[in-house]
Amino acid sequence: MKVPLLLPGGSRGPAAGAESHACHAEPAADASDAKAREQRRAGPLPASSSKEAPEAKDPSRKRPELPRMPPAPRITTFPPAPVTCDAVRSKCREMLAAALRTDHDHMAVGADCEGLSAQIEECIFRDVGNTDMKYKNRVRSRISNLKDAKNPDLRRNVLCGAITPQQIAVMTSEEMASDELKEIRKAMTKEAIREHQMARTGGTQTDLFTCGKCRRKNCTYTQVQTRSSDEPMTTFVVCNECGNRWKFC
């Protein structure tokens, strides 16, 4: 049996030091083996691709935007009208729809002529209450004005909803007329008022003229130069009995 030699100061020899180092090295090796086993169980770490790295480094880069779809065309829609089984009302709806399709304006607006005509007819029927002559005359006047080639704005306003079915159902002929016709009627009204005022205010009473309406000769006349100086004057006559007015040159 070998006895380790004690060196001065109580330290052991080289053999004892080697044994002590080996004892300390075994636990360190066990720890490294355990760590390696844990890493194998966890699996390999995901490697970041080289393509993602530039995007992460440069935040100013954005994904390309997808092209936007063009907006769908706006279509004028109207609430559905009650269905009718009356033959007269169904025929009126068909004629109103045909009037709304004049010049194909409904295609540009995207309006449903059948549904719109049903709405107009329903409003007319509710206002009149039956399908007698008043109802038919009302429908006939709507059709003639909607088909008027000189008044396309009325039809377009109805198709786009600027004039509602409730409004077109009760509008008068004067209200449905074109702007040009309204100006003509306005000028004619002013002319009639002017003629009436001239005959009443500055006229001369006479029995030289015979009224064509009541055959009386109690009249008042006024002469006015309405045209050029070399043209004859215009004579305005009013009957003092029945109010009939006429003029001649």
CSV table of C-alpha atoms in Angstrom, one decimal:
chain,number,residue,atom,x,y,z
A,1,MET,CA,0.0,0.0,0.0
A,2,LYS,CA,1.3,3.3,-1.1
A,3,VAL,CA,1.0,6.2,1.3
A,4,PRO,CA,0.9,9.6,-0.3
A,5,LEU,CA,3.7,11.7,0.6
A,6,LEU,CA,2.9,14.9,2.4
A,7,LEU,CA,4.8,17.9,1.1
A,8,PRO,CA,5.7,20.7,3.3
A,9,GLY,CA,2.7,23.0,4.1
A,10,GLY,CA,0.3,20.0,4.2
A,11,SER,CA,-0.2,19.6,0.4
A,12,ARG,CA,-0.3,16.3,-1.3
A,13,GLY,CA,1.8,15.1,-4.1
A,14,PRO,CA,1.0,15.1,-7.9
A,15,ALA,CA,-1.0,11.9,-7.7
A,16,ALA,CA,-3.4,13.3,-5.2
A,17,GLY,CA,-3.9,16.5,-7.3
A,18,ALA,CA,-4.7,14.5,-10.4
A,19,GLU,CA,-7.3,12.5,-8.6
A,20,SER,CA,-8.9,15.7,-7.2
A,21,HIS,CA,-9.1,17.2,-10.8
A,22,ALA,CA,-10.7,14.1,-12.2
A,23,CYS,CA,-13.4,14.2,-9.5
A,24,HIS,CA,-14.3,17.8,-10.3
A,25,ALA,CA,-14.3,17.2,-14.1
A,26,GLU,CA,-16.9,14.4,-14.0
A,27,PRO,CA,-19.8,16.6,-12.8
A,28,ALA,CA,-19.0,19.2,-15.5
A,29,ALA,CA,-19.1,16.5,-18.2
A,30,ASP,CA,-22.5,15.3,-17.0
A,31,ALA,CA,-23.9,18.8,-17.1
A,32,SER,CA,-22.7,19.3,-20.7
A,33,ASP,CA,-24.2,16.0,-21.7
A,34,ALA,CA,-27.6,16.9,-20.1
A,35,LYS,CA,-27.6,20.3,-21.9
A,36,ALA,CA,-26.9,18.6,-25.3
A,37,ARG,CA,-29.8,16.1,-24.7
A,38,GLU,CA,-32.2,19.0,-23.9
A,39,GLN,CA,-31.2,20.8,-27.1
A,40,ARG,CA,-31.8,17.6,-29.1
A,41,ARG,CA,-35.3,17.2,-27.6
A,42,ALA,CA,-36.2,20.9,-28.4
A,43,GLY,CA,-35.3,20.4,-32.0
A,44,PRO,CA,-33.4,22.8,-34.3
A,45,LEU,CA,-34.0,26.5,-34.0
A,46,PRO,CA,-35.8,28.1,-37.0
A,47,ALA,CA,-33.4,29.9,-39.2
A,48,SER,CA,-34.4,33.3,-40.5
A,49,SER,CA,-34.4,33.5,-44.2
A,50,SER,CA,-32.2,35.9,-46.0
A,51,LYS,CA,-35.2,37.4,-47.9
A,52,GLU,CA,-36.9,38.6,-44.7
A,53,ALA,CA,-33.8,40.2,-43.3
A,54,PRO,CA,-33.7,43.2,-45.8
A,55,GLU,CA,-37.4,43.9,-45.1
A,56,ALA,CA,-36.8,43.9,-41.4
A,57,LYS,CA,-33.9,46.2,-41.7
A,58,ASP,CA,-35.6,48.6,-44.1
A,59,PRO,CA,-39.1,49.5,-42.7
A,60,SER,CA,-39.6,52.0,-45.6
A,61,ARG,CA,-40.3,49.2,-48.0
A,62,LYS,CA,-44.1,48.5,-48.4
A,63,ARG,CA,-46.0,45.8,-50.0
A,64,PRO,CA,-47.3,46.7,-53.5
A,65,GLU,CA,-50.9,47.8,-53.3
A,66,LEU,CA,-53.5,45.9,-55.2
A,67,PRO,CA,-55.3,47.8,-58.0
A,68,ARG,CA,-58.7,49.1,-56.8
A,69,MET,CA,-61.8,48.0,-58.6
A,70,PRO,CA,-63.8,50.8,-60.3
A,71,PRO,CA,-67.0,51.8,-58.4
A,72,ALA,CA,-70.2,50.2,-59.6
A,73,PRO,CA,-72.5,52.6,-61.5
A,74,ARG,CA,-75.3,54.1,-59.4
A,75,ILE,CA,-78.7,52.7,-60.2
A,76,THR,CA,-81.9,54.5,-59.3
A,77,THR,CA,-84.2,52.2,-57.5
A,78,PHE,CA,-87.8,52.6,-56.3
A,79,PRO,CA,-89.8,50.7,-53.8
A,80,PRO,CA,-91.9,47.9,-55.3
A,81,ALA,CA,-95.5,48.8,-56.1
A,82,PRO,CA,-98.4,46.6,-55.2
A,83,VAL,CA,-99.3,44.1,-57.8
A,84,THR,CA,-102.6,44.6,-59.6
A,85,CYS,CA,-104.9,42.1,-61.4
A,86,ASP,CA,-107.0,44.9,-63.0
A,87,ALA,CA,-106.6,44.7,-66.8
A,88,VAL,CA,-107.0,48.5,-67.2
A,89,ARG,CA,-104.4,49.3,-64.6
A,90,SER,CA,-102.0,46.7,-66.0
A,91,LYS,CA,-102.3,48.2,-69.5
A,92,CYS,CA,-101.7,51.7,-68.2
A,93,ARG,CA,-98.6,50.5,-66.4
A,94,GLU,CA,-97.3,49.0,-69.7
A,95,MET,CA,-97.9,52.3,-71.6
A,96,LEU,CA,-96.2,54.4,-68.9
A,97,ALA,CA,-93.2,52.0,-69.0
A,98,ALA,CA,-93.0,52.4,-72.8
A,99,ALA,CA,-93.1,56.2,-72.4
A,100,LEU,CA,-90.3,56.1,-69.9
A,101,ARG,CA,-88.2,54.0,-72.3
A,102,THR,CA,-88.3,56.8,-75.0
A,103,ASP,CA,-84.9,57.6,-76.5
A,104,HIS,CA,-83.3,54.9,-74.2
A,105,ASP,CA,-82.6,57.5,-71.4
A,106,HIS,CA,-83.3,54.8,-68.8
A,107,MET,CA,-80.2,52.8,-69.9
A,108,ALA,CA,-77.9,55.7,-69.0
A,109,VAL,CA,-79.6,56.2,-65.7
A,110,GLY,CA,-80.1,52.6,-64.9
A,111,ALA,CA,-83.7,52.9,-63.9
A,112,ASP,CA,-86.3,50.2,-63.7
A,113,CYS,CA,-89.0,51.4,-66.0
A,114,GLU,CA,-91.5,48.7,-65.1
A,115,GLY,CA,-91.2,49.4,-61.4
A,116,LEU,CA,-91.3,53.1,-61.8
A,117,SER,CA,-94.4,53.0,-64.1
A,118,ALA,CA,-96.1,50.8,-61.5
A,119,GLN,CA,-95.3,53.4,-58.8
A,120,ILE,CA,-96.7,56.3,-61.0
A,121,GLU,CA,-99.9,54.3,-61.8
A,122,GLU,CA,-100.4,53.4,-58.2
A,123,CYS,CA,-100.2,57.1,-57.1
A,124,ILE,CA,-102.6,58.1,-59.8
A,125,PHE,CA,-105.1,55.4,-58.8
A,126,ARG,CA,-104.9,56.3,-55.2
A,127,ASP,CA,-105.5,60.0,-56.0
A,128,VAL,CA,-108.4,59.4,-58.3
A,129,GLY,CA,-109.9,56.3,-56.6
A,130,ASN,CA,-111.1,54.5,-59.7
A,131,THR,CA,-110.4,53.8,-63.3
A,132,ASP,CA,-113.0,56.0,-64.9
A,133,MET,CA,-112.5,58.8,-67.4
A,134,LYS,CA,-110.6,61.0,-65.0
A,135,TYR,CA,-108.1,58.3,-64.3
A,136,LYS,CA,-107.6,57.5,-68.0
A,137,ASN,CA,-107.1,61.2,-68.9
A,138,ARG,CA,-104.6,61.6,-66.1
A,139,VAL,CA,-102.6,58.6,-67.4
A,140,ARG,CA,-102.9,59.8,-71.0
A,141,SER,CA,-101.5,63.2,-70.1
A,142,ARG,CA,-98.5,61.7,-68.3
A,143,ILE,CA,-97.7,59.5,-71.3
A,144,SER,CA,-97.9,62.3,-73.8
A,145,ASN,CA,-95.6,64.6,-71.7
A,146,LEU,CA,-93.1,61.8,-71.0
A,147,LYS,CA,-92.8,61.0,-74.7
A,148,ASP,CA,-92.6,64.6,-75.8
A,149,ALA,CA,-89.4,65.0,-77.8
A,150,LYS,CA,-89.3,68.7,-77.1
A,151,ASN,CA,-89.4,68.1,-73.3
A,152,PRO,CA,-86.8,65.4,-72.5
A,153,ASP,CA,-85.9,66.9,-69.2
A,154,LEU,CA,-89.2,65.9,-67.7
A,155,ARG,CA,-88.6,62.2,-68.5
A,156,ARG,CA,-85.0,62.3,-67.3
A,157,ASN,CA,-85.9,64.0,-64.0
A,158,VAL,CA,-88.5,61.3,-63.4
A,159,LEU,CA,-86.0,58.5,-64.3
A,160,CYS,CA,-83.3,59.8,-62.0
A,161,GLY,CA,-85.7,60.5,-59.1
A,162,ALA,CA,-85.6,64.3,-59.2
A,163,ILE,CA,-89.3,64.2,-59.7
A,164,THR,CA,-90.9,61.5,-57.6
A,165,PRO,CA,-93.8,59.2,-58.7
A,166,GLN,CA,-96.0,61.1,-56.2
A,167,GLN,CA,-95.2,64.4,-57.9
A,168,ILE,CA,-95.6,63.3,-61.5
A,169,ALA,CA,-98.9,61.7,-60.7
A,170,VAL,CA,-100.5,65.0,-59.7
A,171,MET,CA,-98.6,67.6,-61.8
A,172,THR,CA,-100.7,69.9,-64.0
A,173,SER,CA,-100.0,70.4,-67.7
A,174,GLU,CA,-98.4,73.7,-67.0
A,175,GLU,CA,-96.0,72.2,-64.5
A,176,MET,CA,-95.0,69.4,-66.8
A,177,ALA,CA,-94.4,71.7,-69.7
A,178,SER,CA,-90.9,72.4,-71.0
A,179,ASP,CA,-89.0,75.6,-70.1
A,180,GLU,CA,-89.5,76.9,-73.6
A,181,LEU,CA,-93.2,76.4,-73.5
A,182,LYS,CA,-93.4,78.0,-70.1
A,183,GLU,CA,-91.7,81.1,-71.4
A,184,ILE,CA,-94.1,81.3,-74.4
A,185,ARG,CA,-97.1,81.0,-72.1
A,186,LYS,CA,-95.6,83.7,-69.8
A,187,ALA,CA,-95.1,86.1,-72.7
A,188,MET,CA,-98.6,85.5,-73.9
A,189,THR,CA,-100.1,86.2,-70.5
A,190,LYS,CA,-98.2,89.4,-70.3
A,191,GLU,CA,-99.4,90.4,-73.7
A,192,ALA,CA,-103.0,89.7,-72.8
A,193,ILE,CA,-102.7,91.7,-69.6
A,194,ARG,CA,-101.2,94.6,-71.5
A,195,GLU,CA,-104.0,94.5,-74.1
A,196,HIS,CA,-106.6,94.4,-71.4
A,197,GLN,CA,-105.1,97.4,-69.5
A,198,MET,CA,-104.8,99.5,-72.7
A,199,ALA,CA,-108.4,98.9,-73.7
A,200,ARG,CA,-109.7,99.7,-70.3
A,201,THR,CA,-107.6,102.7,-69.3
A,202,GLY,CA,-107.0,104.7,-72.5
A,203,GLY,CA,-109.7,103.4,-74.8
A,204,THR,CA,-112.5,105.2,-76.6
A,205,GLN,CA,-116.0,104.0,-76.3
A,206,THR,CA,-117.7,103.4,-79.7
A,207,ASP,CA,-120.5,101.5,-81.5
A,208,LEU,CA,-118.6,101.0,-84.7
A,209,PHE,CA,-117.5,97.5,-83.8
A,210,THR,CA,-119.7,94.5,-83.3
A,211,CYS,CA,-118.7,91.9,-80.7
A,212,GLY,CA,-118.4,88.4,-82.2
A,213,LYS,CA,-119.5,86.8,-79.0
A,214,CYS,CA,-122.6,88.6,-77.8
A,215,ARG,CA,-123.3,90.6,-81.1
A,216,ARG,CA,-123.5,93.9,-79.1
A,217,LYS,CA,-121.9,97.1,-80.3
A,218,ASN,CA,-121.0,98.6,-76.9
A,219,CYS,CA,-117.2,98.5,-77.3
A,220,THR,CA,-114.1,100.4,-76.3
A,221,TYR,CA,-111.0,100.5,-78.6
A,222,THR,CA,-107.4,101.7,-78.5
A,223,GLN,CA,-104.9,102.1,-81.3
A,224,VAL,CA,-101.2,101.5,-80.6
A,225,GLN,CA,-98.2,101.5,-82.9
A,226,THR,CA,-96.8,98.1,-82.2
A,227,ARG,CA,-94.7,97.7,-85.3
A,228,SER,CA,-92.5,100.0,-87.4
A,229,SER,CA,-93.7,103.5,-88.2
A,230,ASP,CA,-94.6,102.7,-91.9
A,231,GLU,CA,-96.9,99.8,-90.7
A,232,PRO,CA,-100.5,100.4,-89.8
A,233,MET,CA,-101.5,100.8,-86.1
A,234,THR,CA,-102.9,97.9,-84.2
A,235,THR,CA,-106.4,98.4,-82.8
A,236,PHE,CA,-107.3,96.7,-79.6
A,237,VAL,CA,-111.1,96.3,-78.9
A,238,VAL,CA,-112.9,95.1,-75.8
A,239,CYS,CA,-116.7,94.5,-75.5
A,240,ASN,CA,-118.1,96.4,-72.5
A,241,GLU,CA,-121.0,93.9,-72.3
A,242,CYS,CA,-119.3,90.4,-72.1
A,243,GLY,CA,-115.6,91.3,-71.8
A,244,ASN,CA,-114.6,89.7,-75.1
A,245,ARG,CA,-111.4,91.2,-76.5
A,246,TRP,CA,-109.9,91.1,-80.0
A,247,LYS,CA,-107.4,93.0,-82.1
A,248,PHE,CA,-106.8,93.8,-85.8
A,249,CYS,CA,-104.4,95.9,-87.9
